[in-house]
CSV table of C-alpha atoms and ligand atoms in Angstrom, one decimal:
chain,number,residue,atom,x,y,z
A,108,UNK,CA,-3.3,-22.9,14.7
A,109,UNK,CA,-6.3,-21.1,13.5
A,110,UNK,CA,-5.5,-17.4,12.3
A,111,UNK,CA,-8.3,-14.8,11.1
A,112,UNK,CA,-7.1,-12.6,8.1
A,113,UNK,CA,-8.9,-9.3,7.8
A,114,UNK,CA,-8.4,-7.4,4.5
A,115,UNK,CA,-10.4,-4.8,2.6
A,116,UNK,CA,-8.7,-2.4,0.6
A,117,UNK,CA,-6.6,-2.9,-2.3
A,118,UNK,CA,-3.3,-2.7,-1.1
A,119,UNK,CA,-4.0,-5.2,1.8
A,120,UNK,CA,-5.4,-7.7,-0.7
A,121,UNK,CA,-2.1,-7.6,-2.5
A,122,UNK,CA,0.0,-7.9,0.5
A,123,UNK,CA,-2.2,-11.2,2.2
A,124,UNK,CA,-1.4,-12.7,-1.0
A,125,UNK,CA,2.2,-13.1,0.2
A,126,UNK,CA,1.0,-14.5,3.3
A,127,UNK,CA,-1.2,-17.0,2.1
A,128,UNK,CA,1.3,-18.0,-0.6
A,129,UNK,CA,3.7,-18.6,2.2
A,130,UNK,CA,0.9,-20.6,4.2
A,131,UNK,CA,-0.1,-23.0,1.1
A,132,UNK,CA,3.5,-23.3,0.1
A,133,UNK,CA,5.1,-24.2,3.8
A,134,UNK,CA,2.6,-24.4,6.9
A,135,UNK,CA,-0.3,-25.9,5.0
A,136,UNK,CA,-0.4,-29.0,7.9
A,137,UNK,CA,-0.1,-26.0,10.9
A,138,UNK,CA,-1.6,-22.9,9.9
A,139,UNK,CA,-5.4,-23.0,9.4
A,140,UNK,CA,-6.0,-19.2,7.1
A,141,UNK,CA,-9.6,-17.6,7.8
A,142,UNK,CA,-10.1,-14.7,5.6
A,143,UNK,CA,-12.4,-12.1,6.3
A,144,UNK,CA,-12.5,-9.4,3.4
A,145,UNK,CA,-14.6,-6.0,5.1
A,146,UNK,CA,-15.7,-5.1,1.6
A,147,UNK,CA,-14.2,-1.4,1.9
A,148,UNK,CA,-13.3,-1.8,-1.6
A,149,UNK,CA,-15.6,-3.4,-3.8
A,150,UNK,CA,-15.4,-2.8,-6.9
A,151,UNK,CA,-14.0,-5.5,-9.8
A,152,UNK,CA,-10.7,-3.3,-11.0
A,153,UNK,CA,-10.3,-2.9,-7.1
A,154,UNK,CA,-10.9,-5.8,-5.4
A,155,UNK,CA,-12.1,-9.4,-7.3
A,156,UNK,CA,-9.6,-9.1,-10.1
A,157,UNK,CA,-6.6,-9.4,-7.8
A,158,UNK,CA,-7.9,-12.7,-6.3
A,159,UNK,CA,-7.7,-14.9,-9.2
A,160,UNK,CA,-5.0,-13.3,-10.2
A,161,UNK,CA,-2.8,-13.8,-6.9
A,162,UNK,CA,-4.1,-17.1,-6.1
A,163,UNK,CA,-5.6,-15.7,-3.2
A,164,UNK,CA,-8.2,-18.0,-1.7
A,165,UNK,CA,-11.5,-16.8,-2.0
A,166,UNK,CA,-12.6,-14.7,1.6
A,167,UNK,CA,-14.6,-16.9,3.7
A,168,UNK,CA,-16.4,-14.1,5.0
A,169,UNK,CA,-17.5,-10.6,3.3
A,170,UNK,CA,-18.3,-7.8,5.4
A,171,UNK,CA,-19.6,-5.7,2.4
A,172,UNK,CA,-19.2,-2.6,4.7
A,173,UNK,CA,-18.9,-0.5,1.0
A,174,UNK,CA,-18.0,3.3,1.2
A,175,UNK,CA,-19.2,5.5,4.2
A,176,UNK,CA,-17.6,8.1,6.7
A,177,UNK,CA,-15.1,7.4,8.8
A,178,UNK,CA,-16.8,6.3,11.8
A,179,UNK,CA,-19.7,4.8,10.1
A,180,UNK,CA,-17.5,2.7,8.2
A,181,UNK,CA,-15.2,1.2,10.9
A,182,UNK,CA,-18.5,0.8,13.0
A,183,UNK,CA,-19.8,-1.4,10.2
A,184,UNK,CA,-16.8,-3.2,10.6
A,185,UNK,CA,-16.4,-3.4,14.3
A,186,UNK,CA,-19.5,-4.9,14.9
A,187,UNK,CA,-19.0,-7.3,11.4
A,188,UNK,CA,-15.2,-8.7,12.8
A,189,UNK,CA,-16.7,-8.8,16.4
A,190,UNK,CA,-19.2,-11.0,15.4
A,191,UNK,CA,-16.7,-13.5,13.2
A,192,UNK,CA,-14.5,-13.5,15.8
A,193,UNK,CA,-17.4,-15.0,18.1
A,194,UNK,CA,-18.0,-18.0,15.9
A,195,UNK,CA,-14.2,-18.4,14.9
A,196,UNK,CA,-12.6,-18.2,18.0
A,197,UNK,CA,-8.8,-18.3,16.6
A,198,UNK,CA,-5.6,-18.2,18.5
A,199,UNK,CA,-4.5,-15.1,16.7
A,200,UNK,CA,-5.9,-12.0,14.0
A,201,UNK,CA,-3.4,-10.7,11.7
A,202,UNK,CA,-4.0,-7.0,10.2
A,203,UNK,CA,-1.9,-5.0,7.2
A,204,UNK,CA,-1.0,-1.8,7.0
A,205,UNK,CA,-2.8,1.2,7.9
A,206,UNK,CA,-6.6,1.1,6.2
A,207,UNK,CA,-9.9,1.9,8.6
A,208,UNK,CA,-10.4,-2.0,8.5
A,209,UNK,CA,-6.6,-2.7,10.1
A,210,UNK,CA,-8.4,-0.3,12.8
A,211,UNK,CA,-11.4,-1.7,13.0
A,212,UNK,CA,-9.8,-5.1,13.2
A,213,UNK,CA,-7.7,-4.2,15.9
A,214,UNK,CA,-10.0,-2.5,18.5
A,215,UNK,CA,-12.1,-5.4,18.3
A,216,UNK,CA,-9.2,-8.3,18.5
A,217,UNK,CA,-8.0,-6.1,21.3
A,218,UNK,CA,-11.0,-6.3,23.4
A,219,UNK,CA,-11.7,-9.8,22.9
A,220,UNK,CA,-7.9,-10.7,24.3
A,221,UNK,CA,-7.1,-11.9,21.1
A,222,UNK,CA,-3.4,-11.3,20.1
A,223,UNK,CA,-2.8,-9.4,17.3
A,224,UNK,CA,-0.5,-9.6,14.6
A,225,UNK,CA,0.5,-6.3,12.7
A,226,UNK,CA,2.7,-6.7,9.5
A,227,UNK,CA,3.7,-3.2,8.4
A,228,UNK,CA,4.3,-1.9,12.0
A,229,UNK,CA,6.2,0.7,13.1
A,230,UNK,CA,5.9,3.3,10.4
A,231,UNK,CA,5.1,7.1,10.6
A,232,UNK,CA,4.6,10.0,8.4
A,233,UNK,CA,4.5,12.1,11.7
A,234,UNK,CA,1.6,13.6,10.0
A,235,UNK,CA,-2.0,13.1,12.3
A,236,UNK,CA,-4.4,14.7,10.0
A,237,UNK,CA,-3.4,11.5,7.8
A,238,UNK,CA,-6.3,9.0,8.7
A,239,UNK,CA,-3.8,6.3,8.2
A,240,UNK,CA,-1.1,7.3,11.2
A,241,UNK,CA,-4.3,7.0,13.5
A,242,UNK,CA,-4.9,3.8,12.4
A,243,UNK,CA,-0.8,3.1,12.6
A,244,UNK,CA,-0.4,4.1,15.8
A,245,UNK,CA,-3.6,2.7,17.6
A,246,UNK,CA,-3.3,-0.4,15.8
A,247,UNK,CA,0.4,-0.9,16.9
A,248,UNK,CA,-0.5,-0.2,20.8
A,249,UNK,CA,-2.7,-3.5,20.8
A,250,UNK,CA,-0.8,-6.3,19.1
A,251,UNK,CA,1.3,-8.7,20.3
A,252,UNK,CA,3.8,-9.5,17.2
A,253,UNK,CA,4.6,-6.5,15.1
A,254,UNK,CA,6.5,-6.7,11.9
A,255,UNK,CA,8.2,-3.8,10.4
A,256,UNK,CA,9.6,-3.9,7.0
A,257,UNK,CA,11.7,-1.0,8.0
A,258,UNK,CA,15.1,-0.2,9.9
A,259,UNK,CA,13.1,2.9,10.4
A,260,UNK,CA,9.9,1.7,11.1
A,261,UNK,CA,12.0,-0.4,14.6
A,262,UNK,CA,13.3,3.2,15.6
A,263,UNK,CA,9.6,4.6,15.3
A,264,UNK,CA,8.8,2.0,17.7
A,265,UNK,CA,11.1,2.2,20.1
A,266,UNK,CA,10.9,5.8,20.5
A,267,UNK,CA,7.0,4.5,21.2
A,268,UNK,CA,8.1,3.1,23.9
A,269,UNK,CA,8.4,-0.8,22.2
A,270,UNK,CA,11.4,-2.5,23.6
A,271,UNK,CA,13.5,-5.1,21.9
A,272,UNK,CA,14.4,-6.8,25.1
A,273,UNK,CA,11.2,-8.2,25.8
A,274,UNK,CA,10.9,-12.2,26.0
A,275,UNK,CA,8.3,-14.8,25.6
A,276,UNK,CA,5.7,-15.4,26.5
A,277,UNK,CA,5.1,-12.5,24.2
A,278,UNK,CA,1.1,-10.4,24.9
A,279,UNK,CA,-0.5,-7.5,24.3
A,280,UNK,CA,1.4,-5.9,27.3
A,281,UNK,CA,4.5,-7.3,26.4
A,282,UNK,CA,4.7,-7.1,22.5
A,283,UNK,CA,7.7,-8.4,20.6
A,284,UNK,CA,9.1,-6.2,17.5
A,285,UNK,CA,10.5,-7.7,14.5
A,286,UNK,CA,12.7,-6.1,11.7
A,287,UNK,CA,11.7,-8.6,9.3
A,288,UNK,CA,11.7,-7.1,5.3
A,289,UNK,CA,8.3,-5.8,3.1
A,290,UNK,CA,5.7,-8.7,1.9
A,291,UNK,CA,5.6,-5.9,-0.8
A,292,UNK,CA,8.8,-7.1,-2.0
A,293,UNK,CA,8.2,-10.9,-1.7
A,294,UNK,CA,5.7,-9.9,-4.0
A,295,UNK,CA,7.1,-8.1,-6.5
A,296,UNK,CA,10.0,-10.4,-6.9
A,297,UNK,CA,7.3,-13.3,-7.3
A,298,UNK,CA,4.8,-11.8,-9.9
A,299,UNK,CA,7.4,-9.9,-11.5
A,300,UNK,CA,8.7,-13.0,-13.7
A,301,UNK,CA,5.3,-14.3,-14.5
A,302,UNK,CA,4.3,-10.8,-16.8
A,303,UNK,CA,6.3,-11.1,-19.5
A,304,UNK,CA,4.3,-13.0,-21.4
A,305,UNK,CA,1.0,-10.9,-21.3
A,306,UNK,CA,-0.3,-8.1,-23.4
A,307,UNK,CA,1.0,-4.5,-22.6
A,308,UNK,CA,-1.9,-2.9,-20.8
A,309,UNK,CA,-2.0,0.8,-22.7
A,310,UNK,CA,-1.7,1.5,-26.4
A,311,UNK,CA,1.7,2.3,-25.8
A,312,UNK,CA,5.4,0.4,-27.0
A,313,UNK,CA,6.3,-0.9,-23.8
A,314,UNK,CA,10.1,0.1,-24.9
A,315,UNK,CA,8.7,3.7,-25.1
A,316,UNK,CA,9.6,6.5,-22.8
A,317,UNK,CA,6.4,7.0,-20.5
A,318,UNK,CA,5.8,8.2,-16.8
A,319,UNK,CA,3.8,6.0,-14.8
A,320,UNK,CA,1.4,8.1,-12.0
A,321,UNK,CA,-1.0,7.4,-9.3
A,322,UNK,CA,-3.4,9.8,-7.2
A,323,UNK,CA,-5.5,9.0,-4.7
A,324,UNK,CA,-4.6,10.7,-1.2
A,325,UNK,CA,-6.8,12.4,0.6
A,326,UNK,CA,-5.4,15.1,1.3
A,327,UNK,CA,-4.6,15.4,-2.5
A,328,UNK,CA,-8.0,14.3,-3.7
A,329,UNK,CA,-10.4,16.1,-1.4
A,330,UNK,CA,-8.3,19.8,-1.8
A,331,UNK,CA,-9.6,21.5,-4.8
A,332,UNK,CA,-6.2,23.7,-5.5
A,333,UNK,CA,-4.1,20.9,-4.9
A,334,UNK,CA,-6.0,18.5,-7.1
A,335,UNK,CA,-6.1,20.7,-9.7
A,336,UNK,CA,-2.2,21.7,-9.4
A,337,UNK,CA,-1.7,18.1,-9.7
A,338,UNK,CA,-3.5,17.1,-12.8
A,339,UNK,CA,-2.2,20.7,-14.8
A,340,UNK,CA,1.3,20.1,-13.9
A,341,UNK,CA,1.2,16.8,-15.1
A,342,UNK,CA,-0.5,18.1,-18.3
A,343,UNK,CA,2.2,20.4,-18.6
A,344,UNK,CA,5.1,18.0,-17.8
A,345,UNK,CA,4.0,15.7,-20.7
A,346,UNK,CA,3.2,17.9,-23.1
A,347,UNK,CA,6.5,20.0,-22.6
A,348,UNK,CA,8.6,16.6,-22.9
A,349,UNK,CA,6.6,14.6,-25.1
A,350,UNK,CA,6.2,12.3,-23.1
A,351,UNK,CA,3.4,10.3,-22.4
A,352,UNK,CA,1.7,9.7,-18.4
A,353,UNK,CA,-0.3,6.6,-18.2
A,354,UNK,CA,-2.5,7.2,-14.6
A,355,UNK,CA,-4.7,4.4,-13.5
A,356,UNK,CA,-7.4,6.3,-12.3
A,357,UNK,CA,-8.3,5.4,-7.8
A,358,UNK,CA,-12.4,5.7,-8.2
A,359,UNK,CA,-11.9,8.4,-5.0
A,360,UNK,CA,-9.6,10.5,-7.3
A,361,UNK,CA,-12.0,10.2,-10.4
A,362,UNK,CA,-15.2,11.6,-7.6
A,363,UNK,CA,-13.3,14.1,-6.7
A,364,UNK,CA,-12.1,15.4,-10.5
A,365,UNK,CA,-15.5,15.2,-12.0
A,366,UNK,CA,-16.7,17.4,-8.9
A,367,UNK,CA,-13.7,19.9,-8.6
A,368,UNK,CA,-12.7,20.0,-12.4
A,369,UNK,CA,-14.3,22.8,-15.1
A,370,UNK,CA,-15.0,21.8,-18.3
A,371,UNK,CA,-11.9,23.7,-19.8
A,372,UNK,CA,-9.6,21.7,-17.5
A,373,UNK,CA,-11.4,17.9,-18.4
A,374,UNK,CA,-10.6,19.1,-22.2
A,375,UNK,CA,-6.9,20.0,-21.7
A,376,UNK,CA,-7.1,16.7,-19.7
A,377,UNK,CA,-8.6,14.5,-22.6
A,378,UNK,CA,-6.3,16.5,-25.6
A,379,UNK,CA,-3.2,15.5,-23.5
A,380,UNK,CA,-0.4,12.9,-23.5
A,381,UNK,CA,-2.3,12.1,-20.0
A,382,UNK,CA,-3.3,8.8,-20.6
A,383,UNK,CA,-6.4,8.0,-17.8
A,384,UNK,CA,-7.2,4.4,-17.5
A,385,UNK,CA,-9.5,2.4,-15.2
A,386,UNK,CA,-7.6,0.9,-12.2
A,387,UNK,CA,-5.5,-2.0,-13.8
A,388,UNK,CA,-4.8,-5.5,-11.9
A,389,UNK,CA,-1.7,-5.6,-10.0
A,390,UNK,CA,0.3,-7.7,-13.0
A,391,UNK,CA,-0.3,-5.0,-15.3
A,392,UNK,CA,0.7,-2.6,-12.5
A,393,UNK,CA,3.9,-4.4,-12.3
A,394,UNK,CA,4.3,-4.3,-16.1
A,395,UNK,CA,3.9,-0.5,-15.9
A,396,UNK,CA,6.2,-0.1,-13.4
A,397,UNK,CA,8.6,-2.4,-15.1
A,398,UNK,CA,8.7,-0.5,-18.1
A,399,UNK,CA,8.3,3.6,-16.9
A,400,UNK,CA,11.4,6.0,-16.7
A,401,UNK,CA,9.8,7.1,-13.8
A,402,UNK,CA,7.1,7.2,-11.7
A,403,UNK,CA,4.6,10.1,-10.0
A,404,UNK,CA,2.8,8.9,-6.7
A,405,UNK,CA,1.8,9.5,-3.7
A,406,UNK,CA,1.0,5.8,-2.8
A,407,UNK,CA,2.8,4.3,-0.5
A,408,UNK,CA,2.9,1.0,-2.1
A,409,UNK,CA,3.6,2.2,-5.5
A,410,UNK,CA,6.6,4.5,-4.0
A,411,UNK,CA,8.4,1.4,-3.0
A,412,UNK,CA,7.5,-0.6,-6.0
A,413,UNK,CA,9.0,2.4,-8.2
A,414,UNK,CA,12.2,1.6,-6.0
A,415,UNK,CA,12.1,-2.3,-6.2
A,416,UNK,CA,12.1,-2.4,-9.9
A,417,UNK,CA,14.4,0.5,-10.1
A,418,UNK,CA,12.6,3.6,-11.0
A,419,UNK,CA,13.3,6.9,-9.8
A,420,UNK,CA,10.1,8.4,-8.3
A,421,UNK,CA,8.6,11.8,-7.3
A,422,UNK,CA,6.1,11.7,-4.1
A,423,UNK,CA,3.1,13.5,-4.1
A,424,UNK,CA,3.3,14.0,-0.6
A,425,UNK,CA,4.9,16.9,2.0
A,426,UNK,CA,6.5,13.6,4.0
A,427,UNK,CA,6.6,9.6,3.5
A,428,UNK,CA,6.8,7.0,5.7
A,429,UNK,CA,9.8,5.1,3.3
A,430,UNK,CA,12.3,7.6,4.2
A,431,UNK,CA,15.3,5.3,3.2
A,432,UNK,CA,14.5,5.8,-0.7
A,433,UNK,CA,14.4,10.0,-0.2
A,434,UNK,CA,17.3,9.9,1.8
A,435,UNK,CA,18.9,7.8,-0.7
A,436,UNK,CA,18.2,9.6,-3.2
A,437,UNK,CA,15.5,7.5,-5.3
A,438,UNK,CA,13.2,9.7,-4.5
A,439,UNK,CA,12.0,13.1,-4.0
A,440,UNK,CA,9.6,15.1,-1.8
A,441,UNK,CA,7.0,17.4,-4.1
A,442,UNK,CA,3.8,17.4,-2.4
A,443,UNK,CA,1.5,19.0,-5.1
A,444,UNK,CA,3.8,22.2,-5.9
A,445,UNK,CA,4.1,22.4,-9.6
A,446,UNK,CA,7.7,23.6,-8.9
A,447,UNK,CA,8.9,20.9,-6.6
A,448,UNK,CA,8.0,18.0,-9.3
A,449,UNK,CA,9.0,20.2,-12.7
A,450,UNK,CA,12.6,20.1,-10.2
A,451,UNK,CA,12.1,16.4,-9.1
A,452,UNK,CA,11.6,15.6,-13.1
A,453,UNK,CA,14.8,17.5,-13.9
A,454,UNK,CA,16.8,15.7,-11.5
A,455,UNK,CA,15.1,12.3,-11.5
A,456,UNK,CA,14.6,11.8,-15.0
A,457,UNK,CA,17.0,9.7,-16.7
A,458,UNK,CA,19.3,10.1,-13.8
A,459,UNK,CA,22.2,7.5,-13.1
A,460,UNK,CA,24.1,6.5,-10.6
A,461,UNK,CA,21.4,5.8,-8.5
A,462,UNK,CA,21.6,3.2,-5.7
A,463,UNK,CA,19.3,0.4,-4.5
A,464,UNK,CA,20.6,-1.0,-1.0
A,465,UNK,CA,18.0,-3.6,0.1
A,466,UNK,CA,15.8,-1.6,2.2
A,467,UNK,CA,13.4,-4.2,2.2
A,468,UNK,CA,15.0,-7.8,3.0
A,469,UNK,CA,15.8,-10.7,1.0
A,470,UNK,CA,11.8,-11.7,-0.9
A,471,UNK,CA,11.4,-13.5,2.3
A,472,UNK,CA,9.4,-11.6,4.9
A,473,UNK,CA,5.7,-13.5,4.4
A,474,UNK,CA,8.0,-17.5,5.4
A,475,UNK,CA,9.9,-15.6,7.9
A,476,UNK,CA,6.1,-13.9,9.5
A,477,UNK,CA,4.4,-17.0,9.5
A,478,UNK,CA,7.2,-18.7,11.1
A,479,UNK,CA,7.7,-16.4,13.9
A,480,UNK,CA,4.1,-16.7,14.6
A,481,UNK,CA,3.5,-20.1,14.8
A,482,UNK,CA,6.6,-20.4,17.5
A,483,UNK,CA,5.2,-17.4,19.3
A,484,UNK,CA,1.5,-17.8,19.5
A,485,UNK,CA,0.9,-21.9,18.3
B,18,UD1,C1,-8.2,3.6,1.5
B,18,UD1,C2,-7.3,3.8,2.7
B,18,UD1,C3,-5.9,4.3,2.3
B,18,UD1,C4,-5.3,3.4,1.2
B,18,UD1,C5,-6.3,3.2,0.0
B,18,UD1,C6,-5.8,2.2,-1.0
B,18,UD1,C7,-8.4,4.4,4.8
B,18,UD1,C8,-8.7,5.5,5.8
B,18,UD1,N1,-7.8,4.7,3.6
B,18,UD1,O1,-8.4,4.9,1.0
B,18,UD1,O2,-5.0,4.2,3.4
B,18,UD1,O3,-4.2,4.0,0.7
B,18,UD1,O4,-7.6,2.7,0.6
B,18,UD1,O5,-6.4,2.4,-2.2
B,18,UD1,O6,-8.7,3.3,5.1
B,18,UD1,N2,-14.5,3.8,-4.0
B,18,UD1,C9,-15.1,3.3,-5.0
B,18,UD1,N3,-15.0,1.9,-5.2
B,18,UD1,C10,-14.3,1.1,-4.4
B,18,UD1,C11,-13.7,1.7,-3.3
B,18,UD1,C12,-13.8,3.1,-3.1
B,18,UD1,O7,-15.8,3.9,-5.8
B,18,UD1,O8,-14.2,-0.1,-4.6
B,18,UD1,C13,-14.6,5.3,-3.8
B,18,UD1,C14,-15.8,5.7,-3.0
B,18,UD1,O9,-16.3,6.9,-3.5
B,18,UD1,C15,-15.2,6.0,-1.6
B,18,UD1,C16,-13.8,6.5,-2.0
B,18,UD1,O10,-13.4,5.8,-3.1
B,18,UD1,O11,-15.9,6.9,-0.9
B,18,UD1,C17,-12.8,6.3,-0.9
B,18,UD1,O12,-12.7,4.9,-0.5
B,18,UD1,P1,-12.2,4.5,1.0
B,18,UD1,O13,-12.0,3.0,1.0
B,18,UD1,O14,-13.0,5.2,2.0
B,18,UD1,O15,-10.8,5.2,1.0
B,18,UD1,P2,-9.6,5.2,0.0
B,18,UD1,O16,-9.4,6.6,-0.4
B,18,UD1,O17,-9.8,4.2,-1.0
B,19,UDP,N1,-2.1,-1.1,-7.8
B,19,UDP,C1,-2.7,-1.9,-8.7
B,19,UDP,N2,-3.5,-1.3,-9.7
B,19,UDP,C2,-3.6,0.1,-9.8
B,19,UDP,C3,-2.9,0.9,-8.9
B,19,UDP,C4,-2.2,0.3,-7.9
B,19,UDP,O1,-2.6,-3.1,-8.7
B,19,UDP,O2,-4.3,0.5,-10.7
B,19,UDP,C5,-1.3,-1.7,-6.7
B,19,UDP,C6,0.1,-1.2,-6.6
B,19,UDP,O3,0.9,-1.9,-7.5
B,19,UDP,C7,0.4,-1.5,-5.2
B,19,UDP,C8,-0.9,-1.3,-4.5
B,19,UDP,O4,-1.9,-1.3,-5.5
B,19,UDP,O5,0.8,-2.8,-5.0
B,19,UDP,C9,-0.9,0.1,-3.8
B,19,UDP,O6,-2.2,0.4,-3.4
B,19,UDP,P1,-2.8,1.9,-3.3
B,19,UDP,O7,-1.9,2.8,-4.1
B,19,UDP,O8,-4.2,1.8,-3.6
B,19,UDP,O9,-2.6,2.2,-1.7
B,19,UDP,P2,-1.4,2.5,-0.7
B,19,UDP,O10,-0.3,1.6,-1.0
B,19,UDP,O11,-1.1,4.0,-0.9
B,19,UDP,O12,-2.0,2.3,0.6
C-alpha cells in the first residue's frame, strides 16, 4: 500500500515521526511512506534539525512554499500536492493536525477521490477566527479515517454529524471515527529516555527551579497590547519570584516583538530572568519540559507535553482544544491577562495533588493508526 505523507510545520514533523517509526518498526513489507514536506517552515531550528534527530526519513519531495499569506500560501501548496499526487498515485494521503498545509493537503486529496486520513481529528477550540479550526473542520469533512486522540475530540465529531455506526467499506461519504490516543504521546514516552545523557540546553542547573514558556499564536503575536502584556508579565513573574523563564523564541513571535516592542521594553526584556533562546530541537524541548516546575504556553502541543511529563501549565489562550487537562485541573485558562496567569502561578506553582488520568492512550496510537489503515484502505 502506497501512502503520501504531507508535513510542513514543526509540530507535524514531530508527530509523522511516530508514524514513520511505527511503519519502519512493523509494516515495513506493506506500507510504502511517500513524504512530501510543503516547506512552510523552513528554517534549520524549525524544520531540518528534527529529522536527524527523529529518524525521520528524509522528504522525498519539498514543496518549498516558504512564508506568505494565507491564501497564497495554501495555493502554493495546492497546486504543489496536486501535482505529486499526479505522478504518485497512492491508495491513501494522510494529514496532521490543523496547519494551512493539512488544508491544502486535503482539498486537493478530496478532489482527486483520494481517501484521506486525518490523525488529530475531531478537535475544536470553538473559536473561528483561529485559522487552525478552519483548517480542522474542512479537513475533517473530506477524509475517510479520522483519528482523534481525544474522548472529546469523538463528541466534537459526532455532534458534526460523524456517526460511529458506520461500516466498511469505509469513503469519503461514509467516514469511520476512531478514538485511538495522541502520536504526541507515543512520542514523548519514546524520546523521553533517550535525553538523559545530553548536555542541558540553557546555562541553567537542570535541578534548578525555572518556568519553561512558549509564544507563538497569532492572535497573541499579531495583537500589539496582548504581546506586550505577555512578555511584561512574564518579566514581572520572574523577577518577583526569582525565578528564571527560559522561552525558545517561534521566528513569528520574534517579527512580531522587534516590530511592536520599544526600546525601553527590549531592555527590561534583556536585564531580566527571561531567558530568550533560538527555537531548540525537540530532545532539548523535552529536556526542558522534563525539568521545569511549570510551564507558560499557548501551544497546543507543548500544553499536552507539560501534562505528559507532569507539569502544571498555564494556557495563553481564552479556550483550548485539550479540555480534559483544564477540567482536570492541570491546567488553567489565562489568555494574555496579567491577572489570570499571576492567579494561574499562585495556584499552579508547586501545587500537589494533582492528577494525570491517561487522557491520551497507552504510547500506542501511531501501531494502532497504521494498522487500522492498512485493513481499511489496503
Ligand atoms: C503555523 C500553523 C500553526 C502552528 C504553527 C507551529 C497555520 C495557519 N499555522 O503557524 O497552527 O501552531 O505553525 O509552529 O498553518 N517563519 C520563519 N521561519 C520558519 C517559519 C516561519 O521565520 O521556518 C516566520 C515567518 O515570518 C512567517 C511566520 O513565522 O511569516 C509565520 O509562519 P507560518 O508558517 O505562516 O505560521 P505559524 O505562525 O508558524
Ligand atoms: N518544540 C520544539 N522546540 C521548540 C518549541 C517547540 O521542538 O523550541 C516542539 C514541542 O515540544 C512540541 C511541538 O514543537 O512537540 C509544538 O509545536 P508548536 O508549539 O510550534 O505548534 P502547536 O503544537 O501549537 O501547533
Amino acid at each position: 500500500m502506497k501512502i503520501v505523507s504531507i508535513i510542513g510545520a514543526r509540530p507535524q514533523i514531530i508527530k509523522g515521526a511516530a508514524i514513520s517509526r511505527a511503519i519502519r518498526n512493523h509494516f515495513s513489507d506493506q506500507i510504502q511512506e511517500v513524504i512530501v514536506h510543503t516547506g512552510q517552515h523552513y528554517d534549520e531550528n524549525m524544520s531540518a534539525v528534527f529529522f536527524g534527530e527523529l529518524n525521520i526519513p528524509e522528504p522525498n519531495y519539498n514543496l518549498g512554499v516558504g512564508s506568505a499569506s494565507h491564501a497564497v500560501q495554501t495555493a502554493r501548496m495546492l497546486e504543489g500536492v496536486e501535482d505529486i499526487l499526479l505522478k504518485e498515485e497512492p491508495n491513501a494521503v494522510l494529514v496532521y493536525g490543523d496547519t494551512n498545509s493539512t488544508l491544502a493537503a486535503g482539498i486537493v486529496t478530496s478532489k482527486m477521490n483520494i481517501p484521506l486520513i486525518h490523525i488529530e481529528a475531531g478537535l475544536r477550540s470553538y473559536n473561528k477566527s483561529m485559522p487552525e479550526e478552519v483548517n480542522r473542520i474542512v479537513c475533517d469533512h473530506v477524509s475517510s479515517l479520522l483519528f482523534s486522540p481525544t474522548v472529546q475530540g469523538i463528541n466534537n465529531l459526532k455532534k458534526e454529524g460523524f456517526r460511529s455506526e458506520n461500516e466498511a467499506p469505509y469513503h469519503i461519504d461514509n467516514p469511520r471515527i476512531y478514538h485511538c490516543g495522541d502520536v504526541m504521546y507515543d512520542n514523548s514516552l519514546y524520546f523521553a529516555d533517550l535525553v538523559s545523557e545530553r548536555p542541558f540546553p540553557v546555562d541553567i542547573e537542570p535541578s534548578s527551579d525555572f518556568i519553561l514558556a512558549t509564544v507563538h499564536r497569532n492572535a497573541n503575536t499579531d495583537d500589539s497590547e496582548r504581546l506586550i502584556n505577555i512578555f511584561e508579565t512574564l518579566v514581572e513573574l520572574s523577577e518577583f519570584n526569582e525565578l528564571p523563564i527560559v522561552l525558545p523564541l517561534h521566528p513569528r513571535t520574534a517579527k512580531m516583538m522587534d516590530q511592536f516592542f520599544d526600546e525601553e521594553l527590549k531592555q527590561k526584556i534583556s536585564a531580566s530572568k527571561l531567558l530568550i533562546i533560538n527555537p531548540v530541537s525537540f530532545l532539548d524541548m523535552i529536556q526542558l519540559e522534563k525539568s521545569a516546575s511549570l510551564i507558560i504556553t499557548d501551544s497546543g502541543g507543548v500544553q499536552k507535553e507539560a501534562f505528559f511529563f507532569q507539569k502544571p501549565a498555564l494556557i495563553l489562550r481564552p479556550e483550548t482544544e485539550w479540555v480534559e487537562i483544564v477540567e482536570n485541573g492541570n491546567a488553567v485558562l489565562c489568555d494574555a491577562s496579567r491577572e489570570k496567569i499571576l492567579k494561574g502561578f499562585e495556584k499552579l506553582y508547586k501545587a500537589e495533588n494533582l492528577t494525570f488520568p491517561p487522557f491520551y492512550g497507552d504510547g500506542k496510537a501511531a501501531e494502532f493508526i497504521c494498522s487500522e489503515i492498512l485493513k481499511q484502505l489496503g
